[in-house]
Tab-separated table of C-alpha atoms in Angstrom:
chain	number	residue	atom	x	y	z
E	1	MET	CA	30.038	-163.889	-5.035
E	2	ARG	CA	32.325	-161.644	-2.945
E	3	LYS	CA	33.931	-162.737	0.319
E	4	VAL	CA	31.985	-161.707	3.330
E	5	SER	CA	33.980	-160.833	6.464
E	6	THR	CA	32.355	-159.555	9.669
E	7	LYS	CA	33.660	-158.433	12.963
E	8	LYS	CA	31.864	-161.009	14.988
E	9	ILE	CA	29.556	-163.935	14.554
E	10	THR	CA	26.271	-164.270	16.364
E	11	SER	CA	24.136	-167.287	17.166
E	12	ILE	CA	20.939	-165.250	16.427
E	13	GLY	CA	19.005	-166.525	13.526
E	14	GLY	CA	15.494	-166.153	11.992
E	15	SER	CA	13.150	-166.846	9.253
E	16	ALA	CA	10.863	-164.848	6.974
E	17	LEU	CA	7.257	-164.894	7.635
E	18	ILE	CA	4.054	-163.477	5.949
E	19	GLU	CA	4.514	-159.784	6.106
E	20	GLY	CA	6.953	-160.329	9.150
E	21	ILE	CA	10.101	-161.857	10.554
E	22	MET	CA	10.862	-164.249	13.464
E	23	MET	CA	14.258	-163.710	15.226
E	24	ARG	CA	15.595	-166.337	17.667
E	25	GLY	CA	18.182	-165.439	20.200
E	26	PRO	CA	19.725	-167.405	23.110
E	27	LYS	CA	17.158	-166.220	25.618
E	28	ARG	CA	14.169	-164.954	23.493
E	29	THR	CA	12.314	-165.457	20.428
E	30	THR	CA	10.277	-162.708	18.814
E	31	VAL	CA	7.946	-162.379	15.903
E	32	CYS	CA	7.444	-158.941	14.266
E	33	VAL	CA	4.721	-158.432	11.750
E	34	ARG	CA	3.845	-155.383	9.707
E	35	THR	CA	0.243	-154.409	10.552
E	36	GLY	CA	0.126	-150.883	9.130
E	37	GLU	CA	2.073	-148.160	7.407
E	38	ASN	CA	3.743	-147.208	10.623
E	39	GLU	CA	2.769	-150.177	12.949
E	40	ILE	CA	4.704	-153.229	13.651
E	41	TYR	CA	3.174	-156.047	16.024
E	42	SER	CA	5.645	-157.931	18.205
E	43	GLU	CA	5.091	-160.924	20.140
E	44	ASP	CA	7.435	-163.471	22.037
E	45	ILE	CA	7.068	-166.999	21.334
E	46	LYS	CA	7.832	-169.728	24.043
E	47	MET	CA	8.836	-173.158	23.211
E	48	THR	CA	10.576	-175.978	25.096
E	49	THR	CA	13.200	-177.423	22.824
E	50	ILE	CA	14.163	-181.066	22.509
E	51	PRO	CA	17.522	-180.552	23.887
E	52	GLU	CA	16.059	-178.916	26.980
E	53	LYS	CA	13.775	-181.916	27.558
E	54	CYS	CA	16.700	-184.485	26.716
E	55	LYS	CA	20.302	-183.546	27.222
E	56	LEU	CA	21.258	-186.428	24.789
E	57	PHE	CA	20.278	-184.251	21.926
E	58	LYS	CA	23.012	-181.719	22.862
E	59	LEU	CA	25.516	-184.240	21.441
E	60	PRO	CA	27.026	-183.757	17.863
E	61	LEU	CA	24.934	-185.242	15.084
E	62	LEU	CA	22.018	-185.737	17.340
E	63	ARG	CA	21.641	-181.927	17.861
E	64	GLY	CA	21.279	-181.571	14.099
E	65	ILE	CA	18.082	-183.829	14.171
E	66	ALA	CA	16.679	-181.988	17.194
E	67	GLY	CA	17.460	-178.594	15.785
E	68	LEU	CA	15.604	-179.356	12.535
E	69	ILE	CA	12.513	-180.730	14.356
E	70	ASP	CA	12.557	-177.589	16.727
E	71	SER	CA	13.106	-175.191	13.776
E	72	MET	CA	10.059	-176.722	12.057
E	73	ARG	CA	7.925	-176.485	15.038
E	74	LEU	CA	8.882	-172.803	15.834
E	75	SER	CA	8.534	-171.904	12.205
E	76	TYR	CA	5.174	-173.251	12.042
E	77	LYS	CA	4.008	-171.391	15.181
E	78	SER	CA	5.593	-168.098	13.906
E	79	LEU	CA	4.030	-168.535	10.407
E	80	MET	CA	0.540	-168.986	11.859
E	81	LEU	CA	0.978	-166.125	14.061
E	82	SER	CA	2.093	-163.760	11.270
E	83	ALA	CA	-0.671	-165.021	9.036
E	84	ASP	CA	-3.394	-164.211	11.574
E	85	LYS	CA	-1.881	-160.699	12.250
E	86	ALA	CA	-1.418	-159.859	8.556
E	87	VAL	CA	-5.064	-160.815	7.734
E	88	GLU	CA	-6.296	-158.900	10.660
E	89	ALA	CA	-4.432	-155.877	9.677
E	90	GLY	CA	-5.516	-156.187	5.923
E	91	GLU	CA	-2.055	-156.747	4.839
E	92	VAL	CA	-3.163	-160.090	3.327
E	93	GLU	CA	-6.566	-160.269	1.683
E	94	GLU	CA	-8.756	-163.209	3.094
E	95	GLU	CA	-10.869	-164.985	0.592
E	96	GLU	CA	-14.614	-165.168	1.018
E	97	PRO	CA	-15.225	-168.744	2.077
E	98	SER	CA	-17.608	-170.874	-0.101
E	99	LYS	CA	-20.873	-172.241	0.913
E	100	PHE	CA	-19.284	-175.660	1.417
E	101	GLU	CA	-16.717	-174.247	3.521
E	102	LYS	CA	-19.041	-172.403	5.748
E	103	TRP	CA	-21.100	-175.592	6.065
E	104	LEU	CA	-17.992	-177.427	7.180
E	105	ASP	CA	-17.164	-174.799	9.600
E	106	GLU	CA	-20.538	-174.721	11.069
E	107	LYS	CA	-20.566	-178.561	11.579
E	108	PHE	CA	-17.024	-179.160	12.715
E	109	GLY	CA	-15.611	-175.803	13.813
E	110	ASP	CA	-12.050	-175.960	15.136
E	111	LYS	CA	-11.931	-179.652	14.976
E	112	LEU	CA	-11.985	-179.498	11.191
E	113	VAL	CA	-8.933	-177.176	11.142
E	114	LYS	CA	-6.989	-179.737	13.171
E	115	VAL	CA	-8.135	-182.701	10.896
E	116	ILE	CA	-7.115	-180.834	7.872
E	117	MET	CA	-3.777	-179.801	9.244
E	118	VAL	CA	-2.976	-183.352	10.170
E	119	PHE	CA	-4.173	-184.785	6.705
E	120	ALA	CA	-2.200	-182.018	4.907
E	121	SER	CA	0.958	-182.876	6.956
E	122	ILE	CA	0.708	-186.568	6.275
E	123	LEU	CA	0.017	-185.903	2.502
E	124	GLY	CA	2.983	-183.409	2.344
E	125	VAL	CA	5.378	-185.976	3.883
E	126	ALA	CA	4.115	-188.748	1.692
E	127	LEU	CA	4.553	-186.504	-1.292
E	128	ALA	CA	8.065	-185.548	-0.344
E	129	VAL	CA	9.159	-189.075	0.258
E	130	GLY	CA	7.760	-190.154	-3.179
E	131	LEU	CA	9.448	-187.202	-5.023
E	132	PHE	CA	12.790	-187.134	-3.175
E	133	PHE	CA	13.415	-190.884	-2.522
E	134	PHE	CA	11.345	-193.236	-4.680
E	135	LEU	CA	11.105	-191.328	-7.942
E	136	PRO	CA	14.729	-190.707	-8.511
E	137	SER	CA	15.469	-194.351	-7.704
E	138	PHE	CA	12.682	-195.428	-10.154
E	139	LEU	CA	13.789	-193.152	-12.909
E	140	PHE	CA	17.462	-194.351	-12.624
E	141	ASP	CA	16.225	-197.957	-12.846
E	142	LEU	CA	14.083	-196.900	-16.012
E	143	THR	CA	17.176	-195.244	-17.551
E	144	ALA	CA	19.494	-198.035	-16.878
E	145	ASN	CA	17.558	-200.015	-19.549
E	146	VAL	CA	19.207	-197.861	-22.171
E	147	VAL	CA	22.367	-196.575	-20.461
E	148	PRO	CA	24.897	-199.477	-20.155
E	149	VAL	CA	27.046	-197.701	-17.472
E	150	PHE	CA	23.982	-197.507	-15.229
E	151	GLN	CA	23.504	-201.370	-15.322
E	152	GLY	CA	24.636	-203.971	-12.717
E	153	ASP	CA	25.073	-203.659	-9.108
E	154	GLY	CA	28.832	-203.023	-8.841
E	155	GLU	CA	30.741	-199.962	-7.460
E	156	GLY	CA	30.179	-198.172	-10.778
E	157	ALA	CA	26.382	-198.610	-10.747
E	158	ILE	CA	26.233	-197.389	-7.184
E	159	PHE	CA	28.302	-194.309	-7.963
E	160	TRP	CA	26.141	-193.408	-10.903
E	161	LYS	CA	22.893	-194.105	-9.089
E	162	SER	CA	23.939	-191.843	-6.060
E	163	VAL	CA	24.891	-189.020	-8.359
E	164	PHE	CA	21.864	-189.475	-10.562
E	165	GLU	CA	19.409	-189.449	-7.473
E	166	GLY	CA	21.329	-186.562	-5.806
E	167	VAL	CA	21.324	-184.317	-8.845
E	168	LEU	CA	17.661	-185.124	-9.554
E	169	LYS	CA	16.787	-184.192	-5.825
E	170	ILE	CA	18.674	-180.860	-6.101
E	171	ALA	CA	16.938	-180.106	-9.376
E	172	LEU	CA	13.495	-180.825	-7.889
E	173	PHE	CA	14.271	-178.757	-4.741
E	174	LEU	CA	15.565	-175.761	-6.788
E	175	GLY	CA	12.794	-176.110	-9.420
E	176	TYR	CA	10.041	-176.060	-6.591
E	177	ILE	CA	11.506	-172.811	-4.906
E	178	VAL	CA	11.892	-171.232	-8.416
E	179	LEU	CA	8.081	-171.879	-8.995
E	180	CYS	CA	7.199	-170.641	-5.533
E	181	SER	CA	9.344	-167.381	-6.156
E	182	GLN	CA	6.873	-166.523	-8.919
E	183	MET	CA	4.003	-166.108	-6.597
E	184	THR	CA	3.526	-162.568	-5.444
E	185	GLU	CA	3.013	-163.536	-1.839
E	186	MET	CA	6.212	-165.749	-1.906
E	187	LYS	CA	8.150	-162.876	-3.589
E	188	ARG	CA	7.436	-160.681	-0.474
E	189	VAL	CA	8.449	-163.512	1.901
E	190	PHE	CA	11.803	-163.913	-0.041
E	191	MET	CA	12.238	-160.015	0.322
E	192	TYR	CA	11.705	-160.355	4.219
E	193	HIS	CA	14.141	-163.253	4.012
E	194	GLY	CA	16.726	-160.740	2.531
E	195	ALA	CA	15.991	-158.299	5.091
E	196	GLU	CA	16.535	-160.926	7.912
E	197	HIS	CA	20.020	-161.684	6.591
E	198	LYS	CA	21.063	-158.104	5.893
E	199	THR	CA	20.104	-157.251	9.571
E	200	ILE	CA	22.109	-159.916	11.021
E	201	PHE	CA	25.067	-158.987	8.989
E	202	CYS	CA	24.755	-155.352	10.092
E	203	TYR	CA	24.754	-156.389	13.734
E	204	GLU	CA	27.733	-158.767	13.100
E	205	ASN	CA	29.613	-155.785	11.453
E	206	GLU	CA	28.975	-153.886	14.755
E	207	GLU	CA	27.134	-151.164	12.800
E	208	GLU	CA	24.155	-149.283	14.317
E	209	LEU	CA	20.871	-151.065	13.303
E	210	THR	CA	19.419	-148.421	11.055
E	211	VAL	CA	17.673	-148.746	7.642
E	212	GLU	CA	20.511	-147.188	5.852
E	213	ASN	CA	23.161	-149.392	7.453
E	214	VAL	CA	21.223	-152.498	6.952
E	215	ARG	CA	20.368	-151.767	3.311
E	216	LYS	CA	24.074	-151.749	2.343
E	217	GLN	CA	24.722	-155.392	3.533
E	218	ILE	CA	24.558	-158.303	1.344
E	219	ARG	CA	21.544	-160.754	1.553
E	220	PHE	CA	23.411	-164.092	1.232
E	221	HIS	CA	24.146	-165.601	4.761
E	222	PRO	CA	26.214	-168.927	5.200
E	223	ARG	CA	24.096	-170.105	8.123
E	224	CYS	CA	20.696	-169.963	6.126
E	225	GLY	CA	18.228	-172.774	6.179
E	226	THR	CA	18.425	-172.854	2.445
E	227	SER	CA	22.257	-173.574	2.707
E	228	PHE	CA	21.308	-176.290	5.205
E	229	MET	CA	18.891	-177.965	2.837
E	230	VAL	CA	21.422	-177.875	0.003
E	231	LEU	CA	24.082	-179.486	2.216
E	232	MET	CA	21.735	-182.221	3.308
E	233	LEU	CA	21.044	-183.117	-0.258
E	234	ILE	CA	24.812	-183.128	-1.013
E	235	VAL	CA	25.633	-185.219	1.963
E	236	GLY	CA	22.976	-187.671	0.803
E	237	ILE	CA	24.861	-188.225	-2.432
E	238	ILE	CA	27.959	-189.202	-0.413
E	239	ILE	CA	25.843	-191.349	1.921
E	240	GLY	CA	24.308	-193.146	-1.083
E	241	LEU	CA	27.632	-194.347	-2.345
E	242	PHE	CA	27.590	-196.796	0.609
E	243	ILE	CA	24.113	-198.301	-0.111
E	244	PRO	CA	23.811	-201.088	-2.721
E	245	VAL	CA	21.814	-200.556	-5.897
E	246	ALA	CA	19.533	-203.426	-4.614
E	247	PRO	CA	20.030	-204.205	-0.922
E	248	PHE	CA	19.511	-207.980	-0.390
E	249	GLY	CA	18.551	-208.139	-4.077
E	250	ILE	CA	15.581	-205.912	-3.619
E	251	GLY	CA	15.761	-202.572	-5.703
E	252	PHE	CA	12.886	-201.202	-3.430
E	253	LEU	CA	14.931	-201.184	-0.269
E	254	ARG	CA	17.518	-198.661	-1.462
E	255	PRO	CA	15.264	-195.551	-1.072
E	256	VAL	CA	13.953	-197.022	2.213
E	257	PHE	CA	17.588	-197.252	3.531
E	258	LYS	CA	18.122	-193.765	2.443
E	259	ILE	CA	14.960	-192.577	4.406
E	260	LEU	CA	16.297	-194.484	7.466
E	261	LEU	CA	19.607	-192.718	7.151
E	262	LEU	CA	18.079	-189.295	6.644
E	263	PRO	CA	18.901	-188.337	10.350
E	264	VAL	CA	22.613	-188.958	9.510
E	265	SER	CA	22.429	-186.603	6.459
E	266	CYS	CA	20.622	-184.038	8.779
E	267	GLY	CA	23.214	-184.297	11.540
E	268	ILE	CA	26.171	-183.971	9.281
E	269	GLY	CA	24.546	-181.004	7.461
E	270	TYR	CA	23.927	-179.295	10.668
E	271	GLU	CA	27.510	-179.718	11.983
E	272	LEU	CA	28.785	-178.444	8.552
E	273	ILE	CA	26.534	-175.354	8.825
E	274	LYS	CA	27.851	-174.736	12.332
E	275	ILE	CA	31.462	-175.003	11.191
E	276	CYS	CA	30.624	-172.523	8.333
E	277	GLY	CA	29.130	-170.134	11.010
E	278	LYS	CA	32.190	-170.248	13.360
E	279	HIS	CA	35.067	-170.111	10.718
E	280	ASP	CA	35.875	-168.141	7.588
E	281	ASN	CA	38.467	-169.847	5.401
E	282	ALA	CA	38.814	-171.543	1.908
E	283	PHE	CA	37.393	-174.818	3.162
E	284	THR	CA	34.205	-173.310	4.860
E	285	ARG	CA	33.668	-170.924	1.856
E	286	PHE	CA	33.722	-174.056	-0.442
E	287	ILE	CA	31.115	-175.863	1.708
E	288	ALA	CA	28.952	-172.778	1.863
E	289	ALA	CA	29.090	-171.996	-1.840
E	290	PRO	CA	26.253	-174.229	-3.135
E	291	GLY	CA	23.798	-172.903	-0.480
E	292	LEU	CA	24.804	-169.394	-1.072
E	293	TRP	CA	23.996	-169.685	-4.742
E	294	ALA	CA	20.766	-171.218	-3.950
E	295	GLN	CA	19.923	-168.127	-1.880
E	296	ARG	CA	19.891	-166.172	-5.103
E	297	ILE	CA	16.413	-167.610	-5.403
E	298	THR	CA	15.172	-167.615	-1.751
E	299	THR	CA	16.310	-164.076	-0.828
E	300	LYS	CA	15.345	-160.873	-2.509
E	301	GLU	CA	16.271	-157.211	-1.908
E	302	PRO	CA	13.864	-155.844	0.684
E	303	ASP	CA	12.269	-152.410	0.822
E	304	ASP	CA	12.739	-150.028	3.751
E	305	LYS	CA	9.565	-151.030	5.545
E	306	MET	CA	10.623	-154.732	5.597
E	307	ILE	CA	14.007	-153.657	6.937
E	308	GLU	CA	12.236	-151.777	9.779
E	309	VAL	CA	10.520	-154.987	10.736
E	310	ALA	CA	13.678	-156.921	10.794
E	311	ILE	CA	15.429	-154.289	12.865
E	312	GLU	CA	12.544	-154.407	15.427
E	313	ALA	CA	12.757	-158.189	15.705
E	314	MET	CA	16.631	-158.205	15.827
E	315	LYS	CA	16.786	-155.569	18.694
E	316	ALA	CA	14.289	-157.575	20.739
E	317	VAL	CA	16.490	-160.736	20.820
E	318	ILE	CA	19.927	-159.304	21.447
E	319	PRO	CA	20.830	-160.207	25.015
E	320	ASP	CA	22.521	-157.601	27.125
E	321	ASP	CA	25.323	-159.913	28.380
E	322	GLY	CA	26.639	-160.869	24.918
E	323	THR	CA	25.749	-164.697	25.180
E	324	ASP	CA	24.823	-164.696	21.696
E	325	ILE	CA	28.372	-163.995	20.394
E	326	ILE	CA	30.146	-167.238	19.340
E	327	ASN	CA	33.199	-165.911	17.734
E	328	ASN	CA	34.873	-162.494	17.846
E	329	LYS	CA	37.317	-161.839	14.981
């Protein structure tokens, strides 16, 4: 992958949505959704962030935890908005509800949606914890019965268990997004993801935001959420080196400790992403490399209509006073 050099670095970031893009600037957050051949719907989103509520979360490491939570909240609100607008515009087909679904809607109405969302969130978290924490630990212990170097509880066993768990987590993560990329709807989301990155690069290169200028940019950006997730997984491997194979003689406690230390992985990963965003040298390129490679899956080349949406969202959040610029080269 060729080295990317820009004339400036902006704090503006965003995310791909259903037939749209969310861009977040220092003063404004805007969602733009394609609602017709020549129509783009735009709406600003207001949200009070955790650091705004508690200044303690502006400190290094803690700001990473707050940033992740705020990003998830903002992404959810943006995604729901884009889904509604895309369905209304006919960009996404809405399936005819079954008789059972109609009955549930008549009986419970909006309350049902809230209950389902809470249940789905709990189920999703439980599934993620099981797959990314307990399953790797269980499989290592199972493998240790036939692999001598995996046995025991010394430094060697801790090293191999941390590496085994980390590699398996990365494989599960990449495998999941590869499967998602095969879905038609997700392919389009990944194309919008590419449009988002290209548009930010165009702005950072101080070129006019036109379809032609955006199209020639590359789609891999070092400050992407994909890079953040990969960095968190890698940092988790290092943290795992300091956790015994069986804390207090109980193997079940190792994944529990890793869950408790997840905020540390999140905080360190966030700080590394910020460093990669502010500096361009051999060290930062080395740190960013795994995430950039993963973006080959999560970003695709967009079409011109998608680029138009990204440009609309980008223009909406660029402040007049230049407060988004964090580094001029």
